[in-house]
């Protein structure tokens, strides 16, 4: 793949903020020509100040860059008839229409799925929304903190029971997970079109994304259980004390995930210099450790408290078992695995790295995509109109009518 799997695919994106635009960015990563349609005032995400990566950052707005890398931007008022006409000219040459407008707004503009599929039968119509396109709340506004994290159950299940207020999610967690699902759905629809010649409708909601993320808890609820938040130290109530985090001498943590605990117990005891525990009747197998969970956890707490975080990382390198250091985000940036696999990429302009972004998790043939910069607001308006056959006189008339800036 010289330019990407989606080379030759045109995506018309009438969307804003994060969820759906990130899906477009993922397609652009692999070669799609994604035309991001922005209001004359710009995508409101351009004005969001958050975590020192948005408008509160001097220089590049990294939030906007991550959600819109590799696209072209046209500033267009589609609520005016000439602007809507431009949109339809774009759709006539498009493979995918990607939107997060709510159903009522799409219907008012004549851009609902039924209307566009009738007019453009090969078009893949993809929409992302908060709560799904059916039901009483189909037209309710929804961000990921509301539709995904709050209503979707994550805030409830992840908040310790001794906390007065639900925890808040990190920025755009649901948005970016939903975007992966939406990009997957679009890919599947494009594949189906090669077999049938017909487009289809792809739907992903933040609510559904939350439920998929919490599948284990959903399965428990379907089985008649009532999943509840875990207590602050759930290890002492666990079936397996070898699954959990343990605090080191310098107050850092190591996460053990010995799901096959009996497989790893003897080697673990050997590596940490406590061979005596391997055959201790209290801990000799999973059943024994389960019967003596609190005692086992207390013993491991004591052992982990004897060494520093760095010492534990070096010691456990000799153990072929699933464990990991609980890392900070800044440590993650320099993690040898992150570096070796190119999980953070450079956006290069005029031969010089300008800024860095997380790369899409998908790689082809051992390589991540080459990251492109995000467009300025309406940067490609005139270029795209010219491609559609508009003359300079036509473009001037659109400006005079307030359809383009």
Coordinates of N, CA and C in Angstrom, one line a residue, residues 116-263:
X116 N -31.1 10.5 0.9 CA -29.8 10.4 0.2 C -29.6 9.0 -0.4
X117 N -30.0 8.0 0.2 CA -29.9 6.6 -0.4 C -30.7 6.5 -1.7
X118 N -31.8 7.2 -1.7 CA -32.6 7.2 -2.9 C -31.9 8.0 -4.1
X119 N -31.3 9.1 -3.7 CA -30.7 9.9 -4.7 C -29.3 9.4 -5.1
X120 N -28.6 8.8 -4.1 CA -27.2 8.3 -4.4 C -27.2 6.8 -3.9
X121 N -27.6 5.9 -4.7 CA -27.8 4.5 -4.3 C -26.5 3.8 -3.9
X122 N -25.3 4.2 -4.4 CA -24.1 3.6 -4.0 C -23.4 4.2 -2.8
X123 N -24.0 5.2 -2.2 CA -23.4 6.0 -1.1 C -23.5 5.2 0.2
X124 N -22.4 5.1 0.9 CA -22.4 4.6 2.3 C -22.7 5.7 3.2
X125 N -23.8 5.6 3.9 CA -24.4 6.6 4.7 C -24.0 6.2 6.2
X126 N -23.1 7.0 6.8 CA -22.6 6.6 8.1 C -22.9 7.7 9.1
X127 N -23.5 7.4 10.2 CA -23.8 8.4 11.2 C -23.5 7.9 12.6
X128 N -22.9 8.9 13.4 CA -22.6 8.6 14.8 C -23.5 9.5 15.6
X129 N -24.0 9.0 16.7 CA -24.9 9.8 17.6 C -24.8 9.4 19.0
X130 N -25.5 10.1 19.9 CA -25.4 9.8 21.3 C -26.1 8.5 21.7
X131 N -27.4 8.4 21.3 CA -28.3 7.4 21.9 C -28.9 6.4 20.9
X132 N -28.5 6.5 19.6 CA -29.2 5.7 18.6 C -30.2 6.4 17.9
X133 N -30.6 6.0 16.7 CA -31.5 6.7 15.8 C -33.0 6.4 16.0
X134 N -33.3 5.5 16.9 CA -34.7 5.2 17.3 C -34.9 5.4 18.8
X135 N -36.1 5.5 19.2 CA -36.4 5.6 20.6 C -36.7 7.1 21.0
X136 N -37.2 7.3 22.2 CA -37.6 8.6 22.7 C -36.5 9.6 22.7
X137 N -35.2 9.2 22.8 CA -34.1 10.1 23.0 C -33.2 10.2 21.8
X138 N -33.7 9.8 20.6 CA -32.9 9.8 19.4 C -32.4 11.2 19.0
X139 N -33.2 12.2 19.4 CA -32.8 13.6 19.1 C -32.2 14.4 20.2
X140 N -31.9 13.6 21.3 CA -31.2 14.3 22.4 C -29.8 14.5 22.2
X141 N -29.3 15.7 22.5 CA -27.8 16.0 22.4 C -27.0 15.1 23.3
X142 N -25.9 14.6 22.8 CA -25.1 13.7 23.7 C -23.6 13.8 23.4
X143 N -22.9 14.1 24.4 CA -21.4 14.1 24.3 C -21.0 12.8 25.0
X144 N -19.7 12.4 24.9 CA -19.3 11.1 25.4 C -19.4 11.1 27.0
X145 N -19.2 12.3 27.6 CA -19.3 12.3 29.1 C -20.7 12.0 29.5
X146 N -21.7 12.3 28.7 CA -23.1 12.1 29.1 C -23.6 10.7 28.5
X147 N -23.5 10.6 27.2 CA -24.1 9.4 26.6 C -23.2 8.1 26.8
X148 N -21.9 8.3 26.8 CA -21.0 7.1 27.0 C -20.7 6.9 28.5
X149 N -20.2 7.9 29.1 CA -19.7 7.6 30.5 C -20.8 7.6 31.6
X150 N -21.7 8.5 31.5 CA -22.7 8.6 32.5 C -23.9 7.6 32.3
X151 N -24.6 7.8 31.2 CA -25.7 7.0 30.9 C -25.3 5.5 30.6
X152 N -24.1 5.4 30.0 CA -23.6 4.1 29.6 C -23.1 3.3 30.7
X153 N -23.1 3.8 31.9 CA -22.8 2.9 33.1 C -21.4 3.0 33.6
X154 N -20.4 3.6 32.8 CA -19.1 3.6 33.3 C -18.8 4.4 34.5
X155 N -19.5 5.6 34.6 CA -19.3 6.4 35.8 C -19.7 5.7 37.0
X156 N -20.8 5.0 36.9 CA -21.4 4.2 38.1 C -20.4 3.1 38.5
X157 N -20.0 2.3 37.5 CA -19.3 1.0 37.9 C -17.9 1.3 38.2
X158 N -17.3 2.4 37.8 CA -15.9 2.7 38.1 C -15.7 3.6 39.3
X159 N -16.8 4.2 39.9 CA -16.7 5.1 41.0 C -16.7 4.2 42.3
X160 N -15.6 4.4 43.1 CA -15.6 3.6 44.4 C -16.8 4.0 45.3
X161 N -17.3 3.0 46.0 CA -18.6 3.3 46.7 C -18.4 4.3 47.9
X162 N -17.2 4.6 48.3 CA -17.0 5.6 49.4 C -16.8 7.0 48.8
X163 N -17.0 7.2 47.6 CA -16.8 8.5 47.0 C -18.2 9.2 46.8
X164 N -18.3 10.5 47.1 CA -19.5 11.2 47.1 C -20.0 11.5 45.7
X165 N -19.1 11.8 44.8 CA -19.4 12.2 43.4 C -18.8 11.1 42.4
X166 N -19.5 10.9 41.3 CA -19.0 10.0 40.3 C -17.7 10.5 39.8
X167 N -16.7 9.7 39.4 CA -15.5 10.1 38.8 C -15.8 10.7 37.4
X168 N -14.9 11.5 37.0 CA -15.1 12.0 35.6 C -14.1 11.3 34.7
X169 N -14.6 11.1 33.5 CA -13.7 10.4 32.5 C -12.6 11.3 32.0
X170 N -11.6 10.7 31.4 CA -10.6 11.5 30.7 C -11.2 12.0 29.4
X171 N -10.5 12.9 28.7 CA -11.1 13.6 27.6 C -11.4 12.6 26.4
X172 N -12.6 12.7 25.9 CA -13.0 12.0 24.7 C -12.8 10.5 24.6
X173 N -12.8 9.9 25.8 CA -12.6 8.4 25.8 C -13.7 7.7 25.0
X174 N -14.9 8.0 25.2 CA -16.0 7.4 24.4 C -16.0 7.8 23.0
X175 N -15.7 9.0 22.7 CA -15.6 9.5 21.3 C -14.7 8.7 20.5
X176 N -13.4 8.6 21.0 CA -12.4 7.9 20.2 C -12.6 6.4 20.1
X177 N -13.2 5.8 21.1 CA -13.6 4.4 21.0 C -14.8 4.2 20.0
X178 N -15.7 5.1 20.1 CA -16.9 5.0 19.1 C -16.4 5.3 17.7
X179 N -15.4 6.2 17.5 CA -14.8 6.4 16.2 C -14.2 5.2 15.6
X180 N -13.5 4.4 16.4 CA -12.9 3.2 15.9 C -14.0 2.2 15.3
X181 N -15.1 2.1 16.1 CA -16.2 1.3 15.7 C -16.9 1.8 14.4
X182 N -17.0 3.1 14.3 CA -17.6 3.7 13.1 C -16.8 3.5 11.9
X183 N -15.5 3.7 12.1 CA -14.6 3.5 10.9 C -14.6 2.0 10.5
X184 N -14.7 1.1 11.5 CA -14.8 -0.3 11.1 C -16.1 -0.6 10.3
X185 N -17.2 0.0 10.8 CA -18.5 -0.2 10.1 C -18.4 0.4 8.7
X186 N -17.8 1.5 8.5 CA -17.7 2.1 7.1 C -16.8 1.2 6.3
X187 N -15.8 0.6 6.8 CA -14.9 -0.3 6.0 C -15.7 -1.5 5.6
X188 N -16.5 -2.0 6.5 CA -17.3 -3.2 6.2 C -18.4 -2.9 5.1
X189 N -18.9 -1.7 5.2 CA -19.9 -1.3 4.2 C -19.3 -1.1 2.8
X190 N -18.1 -0.5 2.8 CA -17.4 -0.4 1.5 C -17.1 -1.7 0.9
X191 N -16.7 -2.7 1.8 CA -16.4 -4.0 1.3 C -17.7 -4.7 0.7
X192 N -18.8 -4.5 1.4 CA -20.1 -5.1 1.0 C -20.5 -4.4 -0.4
X193 N -20.2 -3.2 -0.6 CA -20.5 -2.5 -1.8 C -19.8 -3.1 -3.0
X194 N -18.5 -3.6 -2.8 CA -17.8 -4.2 -3.9 C -18.5 -5.5 -4.3
X195 N -19.3 -6.1 -3.5 CA -20.0 -7.3 -3.8 C -21.4 -7.1 -4.3
X196 N -22.1 -6.0 -3.8 CA -23.5 -5.8 -4.2 C -23.7 -4.6 -5.1
X197 N -22.7 -3.7 -5.1 CA -22.9 -2.5 -5.9 C -23.7 -1.4 -5.2
X198 N -24.2 -1.7 -4.0 CA -25.2 -0.8 -3.3 C -24.5 -0.3 -2.0
X199 N -24.9 0.9 -1.7 CA -24.5 1.5 -0.4 C -25.4 1.0 0.7
X200 N -25.0 1.3 2.0 CA -25.8 0.9 3.1 C -25.7 1.9 4.2
X201 N -26.4 1.8 5.2 CA -26.4 2.7 6.4 C -25.7 2.1 7.5
X202 N -24.7 2.9 8.1 CA -23.9 2.4 9.2 C -24.3 3.3 10.4
X203 N -24.6 2.7 11.5 CA -24.9 3.5 12.7 C -24.0 3.0 13.9
X204 N -23.5 4.0 14.6 CA -22.8 3.7 15.9 C -23.2 4.8 16.9
X205 N -23.6 4.4 18.1 CA -23.9 5.4 19.1 C -22.9 5.3 20.3
X206 N -22.8 6.4 21.0 CA -21.9 6.4 22.2 C -22.5 5.5 23.3
X207 N -23.8 5.4 23.3 CA -24.4 4.5 24.3 C -24.1 3.1 24.0
X208 N -24.2 2.7 22.8 CA -23.9 1.3 22.4 C -22.4 1.0 22.6
X209 N -21.5 2.0 22.4 CA -20.1 1.9 22.6 C -19.8 1.6 24.0
X210 N -20.5 2.3 24.9 CA -20.3 2.1 26.4 C -20.7 0.7 26.7
X211 N -21.8 0.2 26.2 CA -22.3 -1.1 26.6 C -21.3 -2.2 26.1
X212 N -20.8 -2.0 24.9 CA -19.8 -2.9 24.4 C -18.5 -2.9 25.3
X213 N -18.1 -1.7 25.7 CA -16.9 -1.6 26.6 C -17.2 -2.3 27.9
X214 N -18.4 -2.3 28.4 CA -18.7 -2.9 29.6 C -19.4 -4.3 29.4
X215 N -19.0 -5.0 28.4 CA -19.6 -6.3 28.1 C -19.6 -7.3 29.2
X216 N -18.5 -7.3 30.0 CA -18.4 -8.3 31.1 C -19.5 -8.0 32.1
X217 N -19.7 -6.7 32.4 CA -20.7 -6.3 33.4 C -22.1 -6.5 32.8
X218 N -22.3 -6.3 31.5 CA -23.6 -6.5 30.9 C -23.9 -8.0 30.9
X219 N -22.9 -8.8 30.6 CA -23.2 -10.3 30.7 C -23.6 -10.7 32.1
X220 N -22.9 -10.1 33.1 CA -23.3 -10.5 34.5 C -24.7 -10.1 34.8
X221 N -25.1 -8.9 34.3 CA -26.5 -8.4 34.5 C -27.5 -9.3 33.8
X222 N -27.2 -9.7 32.6 CA -28.0 -10.5 31.8 C -28.2 -11.9 32.5
X223 N -27.2 -12.3 33.2 CA -27.3 -13.6 34.0 C -28.0 -13.5 35.3
X224 N -28.5 -12.3 35.6 CA -29.3 -12.1 36.8 C -28.5 -11.5 38.0
X225 N -27.2 -11.2 37.8 CA -26.5 -10.5 38.8 C -26.7 -9.0 38.8
X226 N -26.2 -8.3 39.8 CA -26.3 -6.9 39.9 C -24.9 -6.3 40.0
X227 N -24.2 -6.0 38.9 CA -22.8 -5.5 39.1 C -22.8 -4.2 39.8
X228 N -21.9 -4.1 40.8 CA -21.8 -2.9 41.6 C -20.3 -2.5 41.6
X229 N -20.0 -1.2 41.9 CA -18.6 -0.8 42.0 C -17.8 -1.6 43.0
X230 N -16.6 -1.8 42.6 CA -15.7 -2.6 43.6 C -15.3 -1.7 44.7
X231 N -15.1 -2.2 45.9 CA -14.5 -1.4 47.0 C -13.1 -1.0 46.7
X232 N -12.6 -0.1 47.5 CA -11.3 0.5 47.2 C -10.2 -0.6 47.2
X233 N -10.3 -1.5 48.0 CA -9.3 -2.6 48.0 C -10.1 -3.9 47.8
X234 N -10.4 -4.2 46.6 CA -11.2 -5.4 46.3 C -10.3 -6.7 46.3
X235 N -9.0 -6.5 46.4 CA -8.1 -7.7 46.4 C -8.5 -8.7 47.5
X236 N -8.8 -8.1 48.7 CA -9.1 -8.9 49.8 C -10.4 -9.7 49.7
X237 N -11.2 -9.4 48.7 CA -12.5 -10.1 48.5 C -12.4 -10.9 47.2
X238 N -11.2 -10.9 46.6 CA -11.1 -11.5 45.2 C -11.0 -13.0 45.3
X239 N -11.4 -13.6 44.2 CA -11.2 -15.1 44.1 C -9.8 -15.4 43.9
X240 N -9.0 -14.4 43.4 CA -7.6 -14.6 43.0 C -6.8 -13.4 43.5
X241 N -6.1 -13.5 44.6 CA -5.3 -12.4 45.0 C -4.1 -12.1 44.1
X242 N -3.8 -12.9 43.1 CA -2.7 -12.7 42.2 C -3.2 -11.9 41.0
X243 N -4.4 -11.3 41.1 CA -4.9 -10.3 40.1 C -5.2 -9.1 40.9
X244 N -4.3 -8.1 40.7 CA -4.5 -6.8 41.5 C -3.2 -6.0 41.5
X245 N -3.3 -4.8 42.0 CA -2.1 -4.0 42.1 C -1.5 -4.0 43.5
X246 N -0.2 -3.9 43.5 CA 0.5 -3.9 44.8 C 1.5 -2.7 44.9
X247 N 1.5 -2.1 46.1 CA 2.3 -0.8 46.2 C 3.7 -1.1 46.6
X248 N 4.6 -0.4 45.9 CA 6.0 -0.6 46.1 C 6.5 0.3 47.3
X249 N 7.8 0.1 47.6 CA 8.4 0.9 48.7 C 8.3 2.4 48.5
X250 N 8.4 2.8 47.2 CA 8.4 4.3 46.9 C 7.0 4.7 46.5
X251 N 6.0 4.0 46.9 CA 4.5 4.3 46.7 C 4.1 4.3 45.3
X252 N 4.7 3.5 44.4 CA 4.2 3.2 43.1 C 3.5 1.9 43.1
X253 N 3.1 1.4 42.0 CA 2.3 0.2 41.9 C 2.7 -0.7 40.8
X254 N 2.6 -2.0 41.0 CA 2.8 -3.1 40.0 C 1.5 -3.8 39.9
X255 N 1.1 -4.1 38.7 CA -0.2 -4.8 38.5 C 0.1 -6.2 38.1
X256 N -0.4 -7.1 38.9 CA -0.3 -8.6 38.5 C -1.6 -9.0 37.9
X257 N -1.5 -9.8 36.9 CA -2.7 -10.4 36.2 C -2.5 -11.8 35.9
X258 N -2.3 -12.6 37.0 CA -2.1 -14.0 36.9 C -3.4 -14.8 36.9
X259 N -4.1 -14.7 35.8 CA -5.4 -15.3 35.7 C -5.2 -16.9 35.8
X260 N -4.2 -17.4 35.3 CA -3.8 -18.8 35.5 C -2.9 -18.9 36.7
X261 N -3.4 -18.6 37.8 CA -2.5 -18.4 39.0 C -1.6 -19.6 39.3
X262 N -2.2 -20.8 39.2 CA -1.3 -21.9 39.6 C -0.2 -22.1 38.6
X263 N -0.4 -21.7 37.4 CA 0.7 -21.8 36.4 C 1.9 -20.9 36.8

